[in-house]
Tab-separated table of C-alpha atoms in Angstrom:
chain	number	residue	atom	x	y	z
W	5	UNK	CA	0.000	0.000	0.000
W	6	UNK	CA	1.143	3.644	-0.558
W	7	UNK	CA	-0.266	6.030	1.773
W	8	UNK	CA	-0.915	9.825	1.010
W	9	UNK	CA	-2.144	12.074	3.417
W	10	UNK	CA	-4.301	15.054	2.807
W	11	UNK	CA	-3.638	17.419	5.113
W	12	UNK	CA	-6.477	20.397	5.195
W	13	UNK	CA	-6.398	23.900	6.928
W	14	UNK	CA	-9.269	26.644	6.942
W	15	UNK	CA	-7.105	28.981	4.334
W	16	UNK	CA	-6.863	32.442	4.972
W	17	UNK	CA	-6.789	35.489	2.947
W	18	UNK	CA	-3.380	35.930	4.648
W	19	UNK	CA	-0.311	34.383	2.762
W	20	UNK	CA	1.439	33.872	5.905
W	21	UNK	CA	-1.142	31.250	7.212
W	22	UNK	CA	-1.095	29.627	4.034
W	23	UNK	CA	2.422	29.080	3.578
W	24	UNK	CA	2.588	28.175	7.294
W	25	UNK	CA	0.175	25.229	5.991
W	26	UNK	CA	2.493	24.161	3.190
W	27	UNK	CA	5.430	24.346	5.328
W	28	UNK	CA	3.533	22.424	8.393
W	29	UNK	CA	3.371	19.465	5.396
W	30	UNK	CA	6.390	19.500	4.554
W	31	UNK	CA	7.329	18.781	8.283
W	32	UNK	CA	4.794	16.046	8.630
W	33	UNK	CA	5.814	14.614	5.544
W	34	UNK	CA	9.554	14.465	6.885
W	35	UNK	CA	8.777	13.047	10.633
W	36	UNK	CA	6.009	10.014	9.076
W	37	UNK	CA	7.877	9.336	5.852
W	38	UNK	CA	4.936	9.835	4.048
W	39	UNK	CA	3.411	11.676	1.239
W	40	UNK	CA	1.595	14.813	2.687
W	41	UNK	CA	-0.274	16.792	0.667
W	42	UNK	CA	-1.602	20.418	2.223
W	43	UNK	CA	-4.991	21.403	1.216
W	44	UNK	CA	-7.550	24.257	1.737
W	45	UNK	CA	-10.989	24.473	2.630
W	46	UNK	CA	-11.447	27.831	1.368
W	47	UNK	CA	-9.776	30.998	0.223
W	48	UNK	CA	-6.744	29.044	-1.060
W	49	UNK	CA	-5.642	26.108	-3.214
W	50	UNK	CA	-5.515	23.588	-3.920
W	51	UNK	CA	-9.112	22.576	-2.939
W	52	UNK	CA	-9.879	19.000	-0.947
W	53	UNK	CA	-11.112	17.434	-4.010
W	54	UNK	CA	-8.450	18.492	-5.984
W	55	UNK	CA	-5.423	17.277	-3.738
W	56	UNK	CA	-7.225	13.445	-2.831
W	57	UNK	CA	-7.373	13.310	-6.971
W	58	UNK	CA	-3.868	14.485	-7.403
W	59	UNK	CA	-2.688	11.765	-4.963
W	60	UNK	CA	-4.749	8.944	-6.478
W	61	UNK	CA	-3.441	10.474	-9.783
W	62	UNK	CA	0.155	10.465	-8.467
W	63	UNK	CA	-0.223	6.766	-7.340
W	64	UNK	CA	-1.559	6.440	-3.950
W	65	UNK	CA	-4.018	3.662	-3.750
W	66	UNK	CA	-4.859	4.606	0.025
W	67	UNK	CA	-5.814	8.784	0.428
W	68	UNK	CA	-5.998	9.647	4.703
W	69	UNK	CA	-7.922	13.421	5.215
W	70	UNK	CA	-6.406	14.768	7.980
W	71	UNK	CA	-8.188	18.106	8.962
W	72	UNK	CA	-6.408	20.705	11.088
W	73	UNK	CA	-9.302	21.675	12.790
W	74	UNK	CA	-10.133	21.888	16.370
W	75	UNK	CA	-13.768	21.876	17.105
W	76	UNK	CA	-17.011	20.212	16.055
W	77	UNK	CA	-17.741	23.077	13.792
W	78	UNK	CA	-19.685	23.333	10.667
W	79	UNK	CA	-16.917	22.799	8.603
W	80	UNK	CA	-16.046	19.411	10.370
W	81	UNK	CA	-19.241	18.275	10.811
W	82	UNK	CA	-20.746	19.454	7.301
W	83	UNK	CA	-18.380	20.934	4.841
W	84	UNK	CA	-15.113	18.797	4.914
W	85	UNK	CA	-17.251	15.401	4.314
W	86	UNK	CA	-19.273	16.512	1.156
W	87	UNK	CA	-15.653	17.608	-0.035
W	88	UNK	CA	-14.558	13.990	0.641
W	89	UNK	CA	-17.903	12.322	-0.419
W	90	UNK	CA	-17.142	14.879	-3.898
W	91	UNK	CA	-13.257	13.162	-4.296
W	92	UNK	CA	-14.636	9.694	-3.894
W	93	UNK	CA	-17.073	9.900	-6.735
W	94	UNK	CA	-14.256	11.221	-8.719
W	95	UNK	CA	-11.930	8.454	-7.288
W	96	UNK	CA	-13.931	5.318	-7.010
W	97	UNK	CA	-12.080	2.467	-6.631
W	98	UNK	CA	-9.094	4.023	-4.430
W	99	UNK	CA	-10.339	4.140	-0.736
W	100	UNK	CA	-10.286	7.537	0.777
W	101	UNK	CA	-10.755	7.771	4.844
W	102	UNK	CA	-12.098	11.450	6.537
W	103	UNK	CA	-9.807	10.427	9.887
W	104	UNK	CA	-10.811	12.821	13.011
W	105	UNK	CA	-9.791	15.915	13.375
W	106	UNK	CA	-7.050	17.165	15.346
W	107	UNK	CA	-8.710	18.709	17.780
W	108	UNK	CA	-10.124	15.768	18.868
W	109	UNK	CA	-7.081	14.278	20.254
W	110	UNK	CA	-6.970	14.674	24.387
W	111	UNK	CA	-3.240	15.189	24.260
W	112	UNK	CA	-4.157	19.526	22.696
W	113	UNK	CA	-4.985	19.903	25.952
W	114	UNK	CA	-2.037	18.670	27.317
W	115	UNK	CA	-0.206	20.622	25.232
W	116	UNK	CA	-1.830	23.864	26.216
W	117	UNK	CA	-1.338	22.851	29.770
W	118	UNK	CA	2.340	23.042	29.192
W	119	UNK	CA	2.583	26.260	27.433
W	120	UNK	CA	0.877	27.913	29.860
W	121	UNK	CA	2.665	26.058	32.685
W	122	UNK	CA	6.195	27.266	30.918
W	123	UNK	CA	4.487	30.791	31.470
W	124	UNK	CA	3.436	30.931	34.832
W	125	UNK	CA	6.811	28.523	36.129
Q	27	UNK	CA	0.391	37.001	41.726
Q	28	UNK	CA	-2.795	35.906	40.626
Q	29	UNK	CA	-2.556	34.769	37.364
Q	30	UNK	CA	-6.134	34.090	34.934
Q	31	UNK	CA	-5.014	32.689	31.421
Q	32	UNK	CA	-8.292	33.955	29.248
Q	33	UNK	CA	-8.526	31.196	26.289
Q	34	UNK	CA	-9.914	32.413	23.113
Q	35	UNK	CA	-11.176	30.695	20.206
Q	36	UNK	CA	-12.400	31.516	16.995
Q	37	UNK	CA	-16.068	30.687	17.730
Q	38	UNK	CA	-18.459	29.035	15.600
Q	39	UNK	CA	-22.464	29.131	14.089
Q	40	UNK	CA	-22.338	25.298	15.877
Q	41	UNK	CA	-23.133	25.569	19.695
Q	42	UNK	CA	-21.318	22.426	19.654
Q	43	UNK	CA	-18.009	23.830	18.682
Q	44	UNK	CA	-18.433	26.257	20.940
Q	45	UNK	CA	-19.314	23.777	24.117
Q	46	UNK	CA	-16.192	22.130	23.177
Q	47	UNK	CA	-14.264	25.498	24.009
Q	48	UNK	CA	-16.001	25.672	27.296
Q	49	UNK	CA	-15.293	22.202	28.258
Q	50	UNK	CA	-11.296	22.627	27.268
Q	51	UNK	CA	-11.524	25.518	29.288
Q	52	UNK	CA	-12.688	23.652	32.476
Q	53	UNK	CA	-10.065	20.604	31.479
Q	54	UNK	CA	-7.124	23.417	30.722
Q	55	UNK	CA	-8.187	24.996	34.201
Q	56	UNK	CA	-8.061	21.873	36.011
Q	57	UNK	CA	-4.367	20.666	34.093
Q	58	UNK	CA	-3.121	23.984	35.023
Q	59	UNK	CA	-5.070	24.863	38.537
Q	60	UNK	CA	-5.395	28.287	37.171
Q	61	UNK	CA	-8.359	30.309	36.527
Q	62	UNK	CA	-8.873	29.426	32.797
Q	63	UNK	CA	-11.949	32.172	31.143
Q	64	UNK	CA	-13.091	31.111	28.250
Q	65	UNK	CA	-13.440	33.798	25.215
Q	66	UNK	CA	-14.317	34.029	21.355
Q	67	UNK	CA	-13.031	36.493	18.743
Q	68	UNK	CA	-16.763	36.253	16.783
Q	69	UNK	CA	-19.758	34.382	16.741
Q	70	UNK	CA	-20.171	33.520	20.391
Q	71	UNK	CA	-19.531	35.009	24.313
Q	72	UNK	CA	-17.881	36.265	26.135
Q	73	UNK	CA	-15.926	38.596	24.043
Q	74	UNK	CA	-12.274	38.889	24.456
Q	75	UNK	CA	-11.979	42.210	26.358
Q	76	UNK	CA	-15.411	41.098	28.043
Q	77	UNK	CA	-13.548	38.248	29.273
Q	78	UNK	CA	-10.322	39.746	30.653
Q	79	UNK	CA	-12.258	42.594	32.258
Q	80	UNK	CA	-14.209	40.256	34.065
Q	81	UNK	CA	-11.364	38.364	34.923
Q	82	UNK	CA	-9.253	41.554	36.043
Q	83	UNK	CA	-12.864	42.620	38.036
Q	84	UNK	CA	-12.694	38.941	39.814
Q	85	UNK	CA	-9.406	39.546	40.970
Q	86	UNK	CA	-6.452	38.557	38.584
Q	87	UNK	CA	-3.504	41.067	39.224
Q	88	UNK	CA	-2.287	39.539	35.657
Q	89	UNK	CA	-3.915	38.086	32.379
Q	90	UNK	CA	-2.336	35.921	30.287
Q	91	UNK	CA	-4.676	35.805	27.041
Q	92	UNK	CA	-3.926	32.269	24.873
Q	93	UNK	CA	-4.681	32.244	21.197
Q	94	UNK	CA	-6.157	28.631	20.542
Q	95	UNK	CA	-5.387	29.935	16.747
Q	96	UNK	CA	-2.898	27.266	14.213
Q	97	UNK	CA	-1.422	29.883	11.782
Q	98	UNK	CA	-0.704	33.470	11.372
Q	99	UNK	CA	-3.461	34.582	9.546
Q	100	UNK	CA	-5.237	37.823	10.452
Q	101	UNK	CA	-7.034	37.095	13.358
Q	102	UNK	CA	-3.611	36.202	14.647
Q	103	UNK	CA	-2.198	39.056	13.467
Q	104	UNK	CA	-4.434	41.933	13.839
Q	105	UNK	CA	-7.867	41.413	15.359
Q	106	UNK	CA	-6.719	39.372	18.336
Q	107	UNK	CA	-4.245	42.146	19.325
Q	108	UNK	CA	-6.245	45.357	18.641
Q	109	UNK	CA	-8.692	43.389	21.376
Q	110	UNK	CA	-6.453	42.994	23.835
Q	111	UNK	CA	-4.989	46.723	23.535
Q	112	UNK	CA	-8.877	47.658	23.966
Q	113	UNK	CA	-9.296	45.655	27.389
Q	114	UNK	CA	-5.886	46.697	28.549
Q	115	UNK	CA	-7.132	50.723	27.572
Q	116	UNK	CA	-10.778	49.549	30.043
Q	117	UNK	CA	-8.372	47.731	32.856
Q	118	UNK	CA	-4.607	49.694	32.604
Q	119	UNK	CA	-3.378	49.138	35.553
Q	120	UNK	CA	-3.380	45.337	35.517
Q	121	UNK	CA	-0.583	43.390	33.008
Q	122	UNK	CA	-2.370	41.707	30.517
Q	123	UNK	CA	0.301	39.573	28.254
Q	124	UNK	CA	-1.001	38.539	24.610
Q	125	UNK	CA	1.260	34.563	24.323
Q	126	UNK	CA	2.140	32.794	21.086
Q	127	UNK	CA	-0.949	31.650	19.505
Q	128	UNK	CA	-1.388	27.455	20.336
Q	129	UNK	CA	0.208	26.720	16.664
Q	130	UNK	CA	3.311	28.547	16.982
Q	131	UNK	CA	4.213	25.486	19.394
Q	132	UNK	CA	6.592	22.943	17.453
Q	133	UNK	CA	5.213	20.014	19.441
Q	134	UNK	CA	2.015	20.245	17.312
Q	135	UNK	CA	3.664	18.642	14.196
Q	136	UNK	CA	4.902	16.114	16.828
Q	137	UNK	CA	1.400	15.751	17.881
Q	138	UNK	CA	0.004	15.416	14.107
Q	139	UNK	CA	2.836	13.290	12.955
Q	140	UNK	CA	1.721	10.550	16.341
Q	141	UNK	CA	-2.031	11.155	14.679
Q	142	UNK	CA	-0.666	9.927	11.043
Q	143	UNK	CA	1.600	7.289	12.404
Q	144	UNK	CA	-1.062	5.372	14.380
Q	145	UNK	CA	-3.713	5.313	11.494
Q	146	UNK	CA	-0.496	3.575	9.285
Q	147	UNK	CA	0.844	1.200	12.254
């Protein structure tokens, strides 16, 4: 199997945040050895749909959404599926998996307990 | 000292997404045992400057105001800030310190690279 990630921010009208994005893939691309491709919700490109078909294009048979989101939002909940549900009728036969957003992992809060422990120490 | 960290988030249409702040504000609070007040740039209340008031008003002698924000977009860089410079104009005499926004933290590509590494184990 060859693995690509899809790794989606909001996008911002600012090109600092976006380049922060494509740089942030880069990184997780280095430390997981695999493909990572960034990708933008809005107000940037390239869109979801069009990075999951450039990776199935490019030879992954396995496409992994990761969104960079931290809440339960509209976007999460709404907007970032029918994106998904949009690249698998383009893609059929390669499976593509919406995994949870980041915010949903316990150990953010751990990590915000240390930088504001490093503060206040 | 009596330190209150005020926690802000974006805020979101989704009372969901914004319940989640809430609750990470009670779990950052208890991780920390710090007063943690939590605080939305749009979309939802308190406001930022409503919340460090209130926390200056409850007794904090300093406010440390933590951007749960990933990249340097405009929020970061402009709307958070001229909010804080309007609650330190209503409260001057207290210190109220504006910290790295949550993204600026390197350990969240750590964090993101554990995500993408347990889905492929």
């Amino acid at each position: 199997m060859t693995a690509a990630v899809v790794f989606v921010a909001h996008g911002s009208r600012a090109a600092a945040a976006n380049d922060a994005h494509v740089a942030a893939a880069e990184q997780l691309a280095e430390r997981t050895g695999v493909e990572v491709r960034p990708a933008f919700l809005e107000l940037a490109e390239p869109s979801i749909p069009e990075a999951i078909t450039a990776a199935v294009d490019a030879g992954a048979d396995e496409v992994l959404v990761l969104p960079l989101f931290l809440y339960p939002g509209r976007h999460v909940a709404t907007d970032i599926p029918a994106l998904v549900e949009e690249a698998r009728a383009a893609r059929p036969s390669t499976p593509i998996e919406l995994l949870e957003p980041f915010g949903a992992d316990p150990a953010v809060i751990s990590l915000l307990a240390e930088q504001v422990a490093r503060r206040l120490a």
